[in-house]
PDB file of C-alpha atoms and ligand atoms in Angstrom:
ATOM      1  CA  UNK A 180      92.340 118.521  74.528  1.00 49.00           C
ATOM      2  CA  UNK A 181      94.436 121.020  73.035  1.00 49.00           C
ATOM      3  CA  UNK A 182      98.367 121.260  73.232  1.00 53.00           C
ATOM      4  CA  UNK A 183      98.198 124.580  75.429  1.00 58.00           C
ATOM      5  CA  UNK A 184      95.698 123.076  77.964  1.00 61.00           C
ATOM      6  CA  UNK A 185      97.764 120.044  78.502  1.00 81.00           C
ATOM      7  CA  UNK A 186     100.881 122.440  79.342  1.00 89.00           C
ATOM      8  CA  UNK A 187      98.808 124.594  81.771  1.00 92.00           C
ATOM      9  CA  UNK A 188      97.697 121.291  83.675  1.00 94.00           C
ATOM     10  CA  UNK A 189     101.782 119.800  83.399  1.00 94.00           C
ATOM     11  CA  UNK A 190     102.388 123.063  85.104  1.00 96.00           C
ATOM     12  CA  UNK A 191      99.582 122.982  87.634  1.00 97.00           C
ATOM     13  CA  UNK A 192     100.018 119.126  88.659  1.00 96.00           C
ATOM     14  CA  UNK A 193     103.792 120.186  89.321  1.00 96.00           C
ATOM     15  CA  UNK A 194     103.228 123.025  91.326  1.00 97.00           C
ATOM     16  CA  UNK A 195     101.080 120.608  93.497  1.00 97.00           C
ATOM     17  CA  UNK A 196     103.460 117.744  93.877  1.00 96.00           C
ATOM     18  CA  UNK A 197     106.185 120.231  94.793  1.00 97.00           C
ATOM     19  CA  UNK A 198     104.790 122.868  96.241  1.00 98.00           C
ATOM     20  CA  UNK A 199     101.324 121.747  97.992  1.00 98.00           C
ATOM     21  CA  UNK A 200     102.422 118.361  98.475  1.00 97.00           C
ATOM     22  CA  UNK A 201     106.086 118.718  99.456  1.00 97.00           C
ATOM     23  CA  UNK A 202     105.357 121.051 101.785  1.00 97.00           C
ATOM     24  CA  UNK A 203     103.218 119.036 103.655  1.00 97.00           C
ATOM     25  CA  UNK A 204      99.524 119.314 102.345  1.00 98.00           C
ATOM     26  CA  UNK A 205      97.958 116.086 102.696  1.00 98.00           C
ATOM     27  CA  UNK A 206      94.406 115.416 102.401  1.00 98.00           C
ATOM     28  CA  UNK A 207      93.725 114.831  99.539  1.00 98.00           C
ATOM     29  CA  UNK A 208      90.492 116.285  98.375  1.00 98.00           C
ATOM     30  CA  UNK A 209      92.160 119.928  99.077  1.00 98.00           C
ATOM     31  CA  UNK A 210      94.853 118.482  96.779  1.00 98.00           C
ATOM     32  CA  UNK A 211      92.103 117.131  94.324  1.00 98.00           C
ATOM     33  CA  UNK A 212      90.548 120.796  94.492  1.00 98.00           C
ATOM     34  CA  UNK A 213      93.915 121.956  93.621  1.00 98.00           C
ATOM     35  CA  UNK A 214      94.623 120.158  90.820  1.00 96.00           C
ATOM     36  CA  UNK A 215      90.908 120.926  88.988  1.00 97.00           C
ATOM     37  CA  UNK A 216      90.633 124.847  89.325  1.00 98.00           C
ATOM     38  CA  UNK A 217      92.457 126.774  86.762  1.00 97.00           C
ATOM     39  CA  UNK A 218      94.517 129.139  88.586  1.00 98.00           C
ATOM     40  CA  UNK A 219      95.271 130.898  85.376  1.00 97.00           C
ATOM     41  CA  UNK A 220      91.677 132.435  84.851  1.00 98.00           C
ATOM     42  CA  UNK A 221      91.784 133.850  87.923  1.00 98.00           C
ATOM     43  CA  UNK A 222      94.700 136.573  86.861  1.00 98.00           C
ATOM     44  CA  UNK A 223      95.299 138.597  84.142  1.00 96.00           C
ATOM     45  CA  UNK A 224      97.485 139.348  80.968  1.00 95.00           C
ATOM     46  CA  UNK A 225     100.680 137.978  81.023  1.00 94.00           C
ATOM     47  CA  UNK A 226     100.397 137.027  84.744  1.00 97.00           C
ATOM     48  CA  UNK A 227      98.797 133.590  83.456  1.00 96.00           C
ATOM     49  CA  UNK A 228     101.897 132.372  82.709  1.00 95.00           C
ATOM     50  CA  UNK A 229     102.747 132.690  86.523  1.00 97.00           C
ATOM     51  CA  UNK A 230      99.716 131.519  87.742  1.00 98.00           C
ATOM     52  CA  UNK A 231     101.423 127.671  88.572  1.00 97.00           C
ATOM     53  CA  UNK A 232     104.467 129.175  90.810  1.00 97.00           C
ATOM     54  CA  UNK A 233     103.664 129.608  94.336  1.00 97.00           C
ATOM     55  CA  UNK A 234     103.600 132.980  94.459  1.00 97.00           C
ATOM     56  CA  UNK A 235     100.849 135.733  95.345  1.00 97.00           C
ATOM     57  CA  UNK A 236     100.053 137.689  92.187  1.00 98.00           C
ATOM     58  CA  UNK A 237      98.399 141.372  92.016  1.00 98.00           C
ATOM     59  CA  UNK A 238      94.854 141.478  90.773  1.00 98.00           C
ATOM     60  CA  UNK A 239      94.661 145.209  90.826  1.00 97.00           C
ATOM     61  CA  UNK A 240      92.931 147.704  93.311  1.00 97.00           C
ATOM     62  CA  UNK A 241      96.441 147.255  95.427  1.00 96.00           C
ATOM     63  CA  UNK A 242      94.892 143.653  96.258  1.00 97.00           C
ATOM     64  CA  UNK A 243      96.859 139.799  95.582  1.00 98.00           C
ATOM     65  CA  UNK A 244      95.698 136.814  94.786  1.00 98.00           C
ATOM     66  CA  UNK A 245      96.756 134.466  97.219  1.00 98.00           C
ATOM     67  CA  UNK A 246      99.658 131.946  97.095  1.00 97.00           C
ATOM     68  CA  UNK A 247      98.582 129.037  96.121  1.00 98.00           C
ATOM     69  CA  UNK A 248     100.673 126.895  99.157  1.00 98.00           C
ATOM     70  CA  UNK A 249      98.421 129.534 101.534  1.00 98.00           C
ATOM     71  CA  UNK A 250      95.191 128.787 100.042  1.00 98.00           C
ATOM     72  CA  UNK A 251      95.350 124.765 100.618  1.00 98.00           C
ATOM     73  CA  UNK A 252      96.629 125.271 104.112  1.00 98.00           C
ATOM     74  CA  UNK A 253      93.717 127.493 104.877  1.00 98.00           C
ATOM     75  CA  UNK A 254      91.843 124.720 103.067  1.00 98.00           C
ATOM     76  CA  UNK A 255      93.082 122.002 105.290  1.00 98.00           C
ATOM     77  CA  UNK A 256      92.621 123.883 108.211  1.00 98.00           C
ATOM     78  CA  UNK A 257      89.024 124.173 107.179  1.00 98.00           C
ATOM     79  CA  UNK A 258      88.519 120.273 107.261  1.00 98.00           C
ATOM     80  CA  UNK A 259      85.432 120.222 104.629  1.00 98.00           C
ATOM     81  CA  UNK A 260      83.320 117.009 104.141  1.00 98.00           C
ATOM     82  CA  UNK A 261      81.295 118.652 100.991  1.00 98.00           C
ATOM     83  CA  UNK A 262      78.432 118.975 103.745  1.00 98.00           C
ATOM     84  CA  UNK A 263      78.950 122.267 105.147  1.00 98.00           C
ATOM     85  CA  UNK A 264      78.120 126.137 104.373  1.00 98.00           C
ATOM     86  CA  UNK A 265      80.637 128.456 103.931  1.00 99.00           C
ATOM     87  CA  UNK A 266      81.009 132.027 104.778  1.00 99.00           C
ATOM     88  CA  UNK A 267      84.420 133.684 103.103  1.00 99.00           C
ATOM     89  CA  UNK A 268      85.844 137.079 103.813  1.00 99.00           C
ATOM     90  CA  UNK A 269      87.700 138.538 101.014  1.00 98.00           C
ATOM     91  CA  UNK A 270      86.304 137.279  97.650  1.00 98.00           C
ATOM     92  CA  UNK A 271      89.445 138.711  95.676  1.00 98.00           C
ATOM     93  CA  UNK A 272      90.040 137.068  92.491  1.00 98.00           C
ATOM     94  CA  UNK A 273      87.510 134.307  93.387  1.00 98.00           C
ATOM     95  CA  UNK A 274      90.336 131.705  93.376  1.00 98.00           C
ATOM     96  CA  UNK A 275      90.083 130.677  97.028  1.00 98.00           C
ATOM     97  CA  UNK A 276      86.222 130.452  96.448  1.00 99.00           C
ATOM     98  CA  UNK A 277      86.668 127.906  93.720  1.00 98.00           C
ATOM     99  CA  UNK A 278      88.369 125.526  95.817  1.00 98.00           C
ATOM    100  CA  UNK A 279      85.639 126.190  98.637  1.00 99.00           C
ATOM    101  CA  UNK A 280      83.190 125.495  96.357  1.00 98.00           C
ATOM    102  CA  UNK A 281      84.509 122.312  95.247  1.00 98.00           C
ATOM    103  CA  UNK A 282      84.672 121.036  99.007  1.00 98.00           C
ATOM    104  CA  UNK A 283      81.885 122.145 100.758  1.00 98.00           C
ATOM    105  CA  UNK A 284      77.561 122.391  99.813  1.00 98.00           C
ATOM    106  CA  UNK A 285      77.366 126.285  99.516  1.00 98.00           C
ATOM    107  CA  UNK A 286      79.675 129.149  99.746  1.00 99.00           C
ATOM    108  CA  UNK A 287      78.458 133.055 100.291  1.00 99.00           C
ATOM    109  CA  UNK A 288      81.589 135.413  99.843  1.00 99.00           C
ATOM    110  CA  UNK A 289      81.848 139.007 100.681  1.00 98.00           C
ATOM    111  CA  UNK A 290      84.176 141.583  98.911  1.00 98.00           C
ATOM    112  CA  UNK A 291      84.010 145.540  99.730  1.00 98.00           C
ATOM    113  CA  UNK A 292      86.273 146.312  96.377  1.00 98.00           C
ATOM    114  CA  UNK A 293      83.200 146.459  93.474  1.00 98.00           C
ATOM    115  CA  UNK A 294      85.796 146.070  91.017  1.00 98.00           C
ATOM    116  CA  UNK A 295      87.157 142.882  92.661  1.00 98.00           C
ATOM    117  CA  UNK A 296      83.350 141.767  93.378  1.00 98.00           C
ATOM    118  CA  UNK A 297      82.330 142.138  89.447  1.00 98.00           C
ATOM    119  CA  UNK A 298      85.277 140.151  88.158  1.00 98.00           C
ATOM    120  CA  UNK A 299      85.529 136.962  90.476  1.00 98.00           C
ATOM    121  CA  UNK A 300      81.671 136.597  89.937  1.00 98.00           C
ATOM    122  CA  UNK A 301      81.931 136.415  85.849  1.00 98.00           C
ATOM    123  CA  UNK A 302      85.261 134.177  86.672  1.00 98.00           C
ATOM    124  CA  UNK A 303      83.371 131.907  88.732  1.00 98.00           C
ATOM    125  CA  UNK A 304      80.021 132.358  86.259  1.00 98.00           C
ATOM    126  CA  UNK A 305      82.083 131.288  83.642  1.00 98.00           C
ATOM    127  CA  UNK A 306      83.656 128.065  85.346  1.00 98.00           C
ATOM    128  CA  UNK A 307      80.002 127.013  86.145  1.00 98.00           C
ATOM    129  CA  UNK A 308      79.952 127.294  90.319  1.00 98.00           C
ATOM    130  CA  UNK A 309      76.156 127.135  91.178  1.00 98.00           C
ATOM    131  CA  UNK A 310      76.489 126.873  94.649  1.00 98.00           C
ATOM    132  CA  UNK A 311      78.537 130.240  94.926  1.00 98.00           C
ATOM    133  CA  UNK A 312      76.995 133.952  95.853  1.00 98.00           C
ATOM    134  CA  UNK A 313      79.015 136.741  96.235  1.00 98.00           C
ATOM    135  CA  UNK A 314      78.022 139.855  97.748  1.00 98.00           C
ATOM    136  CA  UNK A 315      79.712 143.320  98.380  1.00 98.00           C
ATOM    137  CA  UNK A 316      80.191 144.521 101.391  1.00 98.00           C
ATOM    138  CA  UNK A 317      82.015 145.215 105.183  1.00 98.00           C
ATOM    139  CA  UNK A 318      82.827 141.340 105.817  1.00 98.00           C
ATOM    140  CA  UNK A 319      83.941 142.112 109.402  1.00 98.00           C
ATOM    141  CA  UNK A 320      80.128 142.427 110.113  1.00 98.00           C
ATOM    142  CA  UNK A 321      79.968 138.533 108.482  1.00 98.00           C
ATOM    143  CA  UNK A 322      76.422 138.188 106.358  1.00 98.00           C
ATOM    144  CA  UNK A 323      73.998 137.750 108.649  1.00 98.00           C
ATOM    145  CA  UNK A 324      71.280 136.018 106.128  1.00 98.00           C
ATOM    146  CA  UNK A 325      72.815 133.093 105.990  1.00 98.00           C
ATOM    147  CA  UNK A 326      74.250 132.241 109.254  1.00 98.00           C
ATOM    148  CA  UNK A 327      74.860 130.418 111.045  1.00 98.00           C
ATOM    149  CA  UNK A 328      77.751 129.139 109.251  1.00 98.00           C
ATOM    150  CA  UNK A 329      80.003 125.989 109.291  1.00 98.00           C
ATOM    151  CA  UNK A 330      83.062 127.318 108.669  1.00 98.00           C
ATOM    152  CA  UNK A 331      84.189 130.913 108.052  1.00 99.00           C
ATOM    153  CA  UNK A 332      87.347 131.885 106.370  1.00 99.00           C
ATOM    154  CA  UNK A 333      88.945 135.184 106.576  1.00 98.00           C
ATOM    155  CA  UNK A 334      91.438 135.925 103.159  1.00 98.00           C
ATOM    156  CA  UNK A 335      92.834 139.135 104.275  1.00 98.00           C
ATOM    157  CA  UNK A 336      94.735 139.831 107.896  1.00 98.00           C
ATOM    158  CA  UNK A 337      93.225 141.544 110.677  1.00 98.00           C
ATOM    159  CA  UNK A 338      94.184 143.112 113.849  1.00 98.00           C
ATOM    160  CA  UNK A 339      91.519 140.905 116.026  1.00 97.00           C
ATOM    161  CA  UNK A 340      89.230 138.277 115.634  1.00 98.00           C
ATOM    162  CA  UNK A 341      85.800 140.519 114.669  1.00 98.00           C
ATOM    163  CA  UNK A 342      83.102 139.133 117.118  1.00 98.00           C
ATOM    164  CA  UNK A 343      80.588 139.625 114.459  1.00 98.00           C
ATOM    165  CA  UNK A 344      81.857 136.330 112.552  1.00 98.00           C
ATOM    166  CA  UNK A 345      82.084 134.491 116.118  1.00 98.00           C
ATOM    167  CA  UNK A 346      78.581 135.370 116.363  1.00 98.00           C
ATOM    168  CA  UNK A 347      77.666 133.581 112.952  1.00 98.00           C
ATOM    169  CA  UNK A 348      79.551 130.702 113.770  1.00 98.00           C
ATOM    170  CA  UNK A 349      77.317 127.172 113.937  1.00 97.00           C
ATOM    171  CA  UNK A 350      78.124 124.466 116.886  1.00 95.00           C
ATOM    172  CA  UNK A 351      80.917 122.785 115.901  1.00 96.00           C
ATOM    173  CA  UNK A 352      81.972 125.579 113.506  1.00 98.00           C
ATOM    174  CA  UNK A 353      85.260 126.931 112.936  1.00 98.00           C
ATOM    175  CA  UNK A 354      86.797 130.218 112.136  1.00 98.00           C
ATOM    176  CA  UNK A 355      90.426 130.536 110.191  1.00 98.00           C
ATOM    177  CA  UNK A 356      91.677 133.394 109.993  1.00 98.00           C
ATOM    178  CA  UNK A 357      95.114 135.811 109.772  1.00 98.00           C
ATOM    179  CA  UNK A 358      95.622 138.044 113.166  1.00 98.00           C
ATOM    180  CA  UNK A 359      98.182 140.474 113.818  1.00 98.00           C
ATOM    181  CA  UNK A 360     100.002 143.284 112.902  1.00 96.00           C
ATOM    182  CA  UNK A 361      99.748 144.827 109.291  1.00 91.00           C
ATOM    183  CA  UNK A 362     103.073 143.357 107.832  1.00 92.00           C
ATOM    184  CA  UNK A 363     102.884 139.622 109.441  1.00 97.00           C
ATOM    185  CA  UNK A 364     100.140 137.805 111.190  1.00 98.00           C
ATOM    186  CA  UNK A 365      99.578 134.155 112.780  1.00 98.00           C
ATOM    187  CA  UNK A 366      96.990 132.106 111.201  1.00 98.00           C
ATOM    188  CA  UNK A 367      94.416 131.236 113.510  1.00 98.00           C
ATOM    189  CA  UNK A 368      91.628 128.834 113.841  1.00 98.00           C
ATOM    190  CA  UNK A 369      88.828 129.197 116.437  1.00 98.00           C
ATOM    191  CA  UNK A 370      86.383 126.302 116.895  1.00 98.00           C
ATOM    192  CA  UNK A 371      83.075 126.800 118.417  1.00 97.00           C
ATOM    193  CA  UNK A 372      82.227 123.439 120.761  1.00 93.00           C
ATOM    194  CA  UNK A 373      78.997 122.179 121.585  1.00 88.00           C
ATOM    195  CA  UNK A 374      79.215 123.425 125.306  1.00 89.00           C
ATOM    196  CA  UNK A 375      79.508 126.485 123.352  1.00 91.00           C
ATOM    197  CA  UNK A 376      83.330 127.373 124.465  1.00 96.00           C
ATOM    198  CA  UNK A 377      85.415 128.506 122.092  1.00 97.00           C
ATOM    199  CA  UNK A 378      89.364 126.748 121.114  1.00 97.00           C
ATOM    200  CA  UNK A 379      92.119 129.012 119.324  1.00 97.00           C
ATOM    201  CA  UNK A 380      95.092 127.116 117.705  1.00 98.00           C
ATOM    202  CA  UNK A 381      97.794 129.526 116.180  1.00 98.00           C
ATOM    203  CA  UNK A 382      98.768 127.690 112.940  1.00 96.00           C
ATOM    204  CA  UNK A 383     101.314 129.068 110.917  1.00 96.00           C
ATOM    205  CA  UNK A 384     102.798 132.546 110.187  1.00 97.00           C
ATOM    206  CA  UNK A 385     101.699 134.196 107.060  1.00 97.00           C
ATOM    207  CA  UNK A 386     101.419 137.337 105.225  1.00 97.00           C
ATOM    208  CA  UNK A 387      97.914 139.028 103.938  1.00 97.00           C
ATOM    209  CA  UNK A 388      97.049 142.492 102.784  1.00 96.00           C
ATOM    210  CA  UNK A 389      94.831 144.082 104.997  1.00 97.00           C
ATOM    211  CA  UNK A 390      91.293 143.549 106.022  1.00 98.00           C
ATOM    212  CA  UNK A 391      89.360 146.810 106.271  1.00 98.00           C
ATOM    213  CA  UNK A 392      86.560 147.365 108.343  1.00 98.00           C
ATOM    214  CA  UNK A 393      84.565 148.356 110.747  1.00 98.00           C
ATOM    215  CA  UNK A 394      85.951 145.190 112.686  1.00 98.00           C
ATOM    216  CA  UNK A 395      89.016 145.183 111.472  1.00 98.00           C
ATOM    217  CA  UNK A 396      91.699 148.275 110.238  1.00 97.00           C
ATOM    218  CA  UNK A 397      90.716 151.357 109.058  1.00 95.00           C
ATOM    219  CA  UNK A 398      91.890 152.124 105.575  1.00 88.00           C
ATOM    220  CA  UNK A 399      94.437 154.311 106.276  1.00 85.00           C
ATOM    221  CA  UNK A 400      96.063 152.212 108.984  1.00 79.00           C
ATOM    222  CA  UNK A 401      99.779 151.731 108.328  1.00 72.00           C
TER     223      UNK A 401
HETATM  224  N1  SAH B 542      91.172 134.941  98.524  1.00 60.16           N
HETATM  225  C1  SAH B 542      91.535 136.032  97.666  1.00 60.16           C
HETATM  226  C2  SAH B 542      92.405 136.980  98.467  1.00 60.16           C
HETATM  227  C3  SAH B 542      92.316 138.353  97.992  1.00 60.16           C
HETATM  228  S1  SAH B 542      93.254 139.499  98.961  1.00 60.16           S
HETATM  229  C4  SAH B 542      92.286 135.533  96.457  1.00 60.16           C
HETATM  230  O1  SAH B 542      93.063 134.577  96.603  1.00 60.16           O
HETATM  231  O2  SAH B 542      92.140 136.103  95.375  1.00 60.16           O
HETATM  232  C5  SAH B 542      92.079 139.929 100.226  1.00 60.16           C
HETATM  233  C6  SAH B 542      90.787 140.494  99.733  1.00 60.16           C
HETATM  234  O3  SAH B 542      90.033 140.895 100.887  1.00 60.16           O
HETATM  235  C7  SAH B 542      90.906 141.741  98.861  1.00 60.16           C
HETATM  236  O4  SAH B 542      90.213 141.532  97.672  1.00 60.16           O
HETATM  237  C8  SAH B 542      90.278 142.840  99.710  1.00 60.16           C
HETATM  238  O5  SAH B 542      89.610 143.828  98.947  1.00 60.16           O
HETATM  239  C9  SAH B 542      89.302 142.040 100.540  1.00 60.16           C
HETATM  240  N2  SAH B 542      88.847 142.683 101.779  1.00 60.16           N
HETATM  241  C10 SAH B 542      89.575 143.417 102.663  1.00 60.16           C
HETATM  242  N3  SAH B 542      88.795 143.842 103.668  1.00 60.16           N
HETATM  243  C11 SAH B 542      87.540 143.352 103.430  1.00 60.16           C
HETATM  244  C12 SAH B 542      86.291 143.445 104.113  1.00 60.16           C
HETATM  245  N4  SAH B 542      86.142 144.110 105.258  1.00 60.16           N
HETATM  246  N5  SAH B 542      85.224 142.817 103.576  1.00 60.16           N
HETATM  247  C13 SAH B 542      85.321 142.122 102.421  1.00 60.16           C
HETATM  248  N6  SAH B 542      86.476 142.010 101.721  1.00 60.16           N
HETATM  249  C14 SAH B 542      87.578 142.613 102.222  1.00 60.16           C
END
């Protein structure tokens, strides 16, 4: 192993203990997850040497990459056995989609930036994740191809729950994701029972750039 890897994982193993794990993440194959994917290949330039504070960082096209302490709480929330498909909303860098990747069988990930799209798929090419597709588009219509799906996670914050991704939700499934205004939302998981009724838990406050869509804002919302 080379010098410069071994600082990259001193810095990533920190940022876990004190900022994943002091702050209350506990199970400990999100934590596992956490401590394998390389953050740092997931941003550019000189931002790599910020990739291990807990911090969003911009991956251009106005879009972030999110912080890291948000990503295993959405994680958690998710409570993945390895079993289960996975529909995310907001590809991004690809970092989030990683760590689903290392928890659950399959994941199918929608972007509607090409730019964004193009880059996380030679990240995650590169890192070897098989069981990955990604696929640009409107995610607030879901992917309908594939469903139904376990678990759905939404990476960017909406104004209401878009029925489409109820819709593709299996029995049992659940749904996590940011609702609310534009500057702040309340992250929210909905789980689908096997009578078919449908729980929402509000989990946390939190802060995501927008999700734009035909279910969610329009692009020049404010
Ligand atoms: N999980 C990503 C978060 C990226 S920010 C990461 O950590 O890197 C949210 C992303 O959602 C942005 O890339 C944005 O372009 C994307 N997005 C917003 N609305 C969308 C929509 N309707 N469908 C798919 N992606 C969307």
């Amino acid at each position: 192993m080379t010098r410069k890897n071994s600082r990259v994982e001193w810095a990533r193993n920190r940022m876990i203990e004190k900022d994943i794990e002091g702050r209350g993440i506990t199970d400990e194959r999100v934590l596992d997850a956490m401590r394998k994917v390389p953050r740092h290949l997931f941003v550019e330039g000189n931002l790599k040497s910020r990739a291990y504070e807990d911090f969003p960082l911009p991956i251009g096209e106005e879009q972030t990459i999110s912080q890291p302490y948000m990503v295993a709480l959405m994680t958690q929330a998710l409570k993945l056995t390895g079993k289960e498909s996975v529909l995310e909303i907001g590809t991004g860098s690809g970092y989030q989609t990683a760590i689903l990747a290392e928890l659950s069988e399959r994941v199918y990930s929608v972007e509607r930036i090409p730019s964004l799209a193009g880059n996380s798929r030679k990240v995650l090419d590169s890192l070897g994740y098989k069981n990955v597709l990604v696929r640009l588009s409107d995610g607030t219509l879901g992917w309908e191809d594939h469903a139904p799906y376990d678990r759905i996670l939404v990476t960017a914050g909406s104004p209401k729950i878009p029925m489409p991704l109820v819709e593709q939700l299996n029995e049992n499934g659940m749904l996590v994701i940011p609702v609310g205004g534009n500057h702040s939302q309340m992250l929210t998981r909905v789980t689908l029972g096997k009578d078919g009724h449908l729980k929402e838990e509000k989990m946390e406050g939190c802060i995501f750039v927008k999700l734009v869509g035909r279910h969610g804002w329009e692009e020049n919302d404010k």
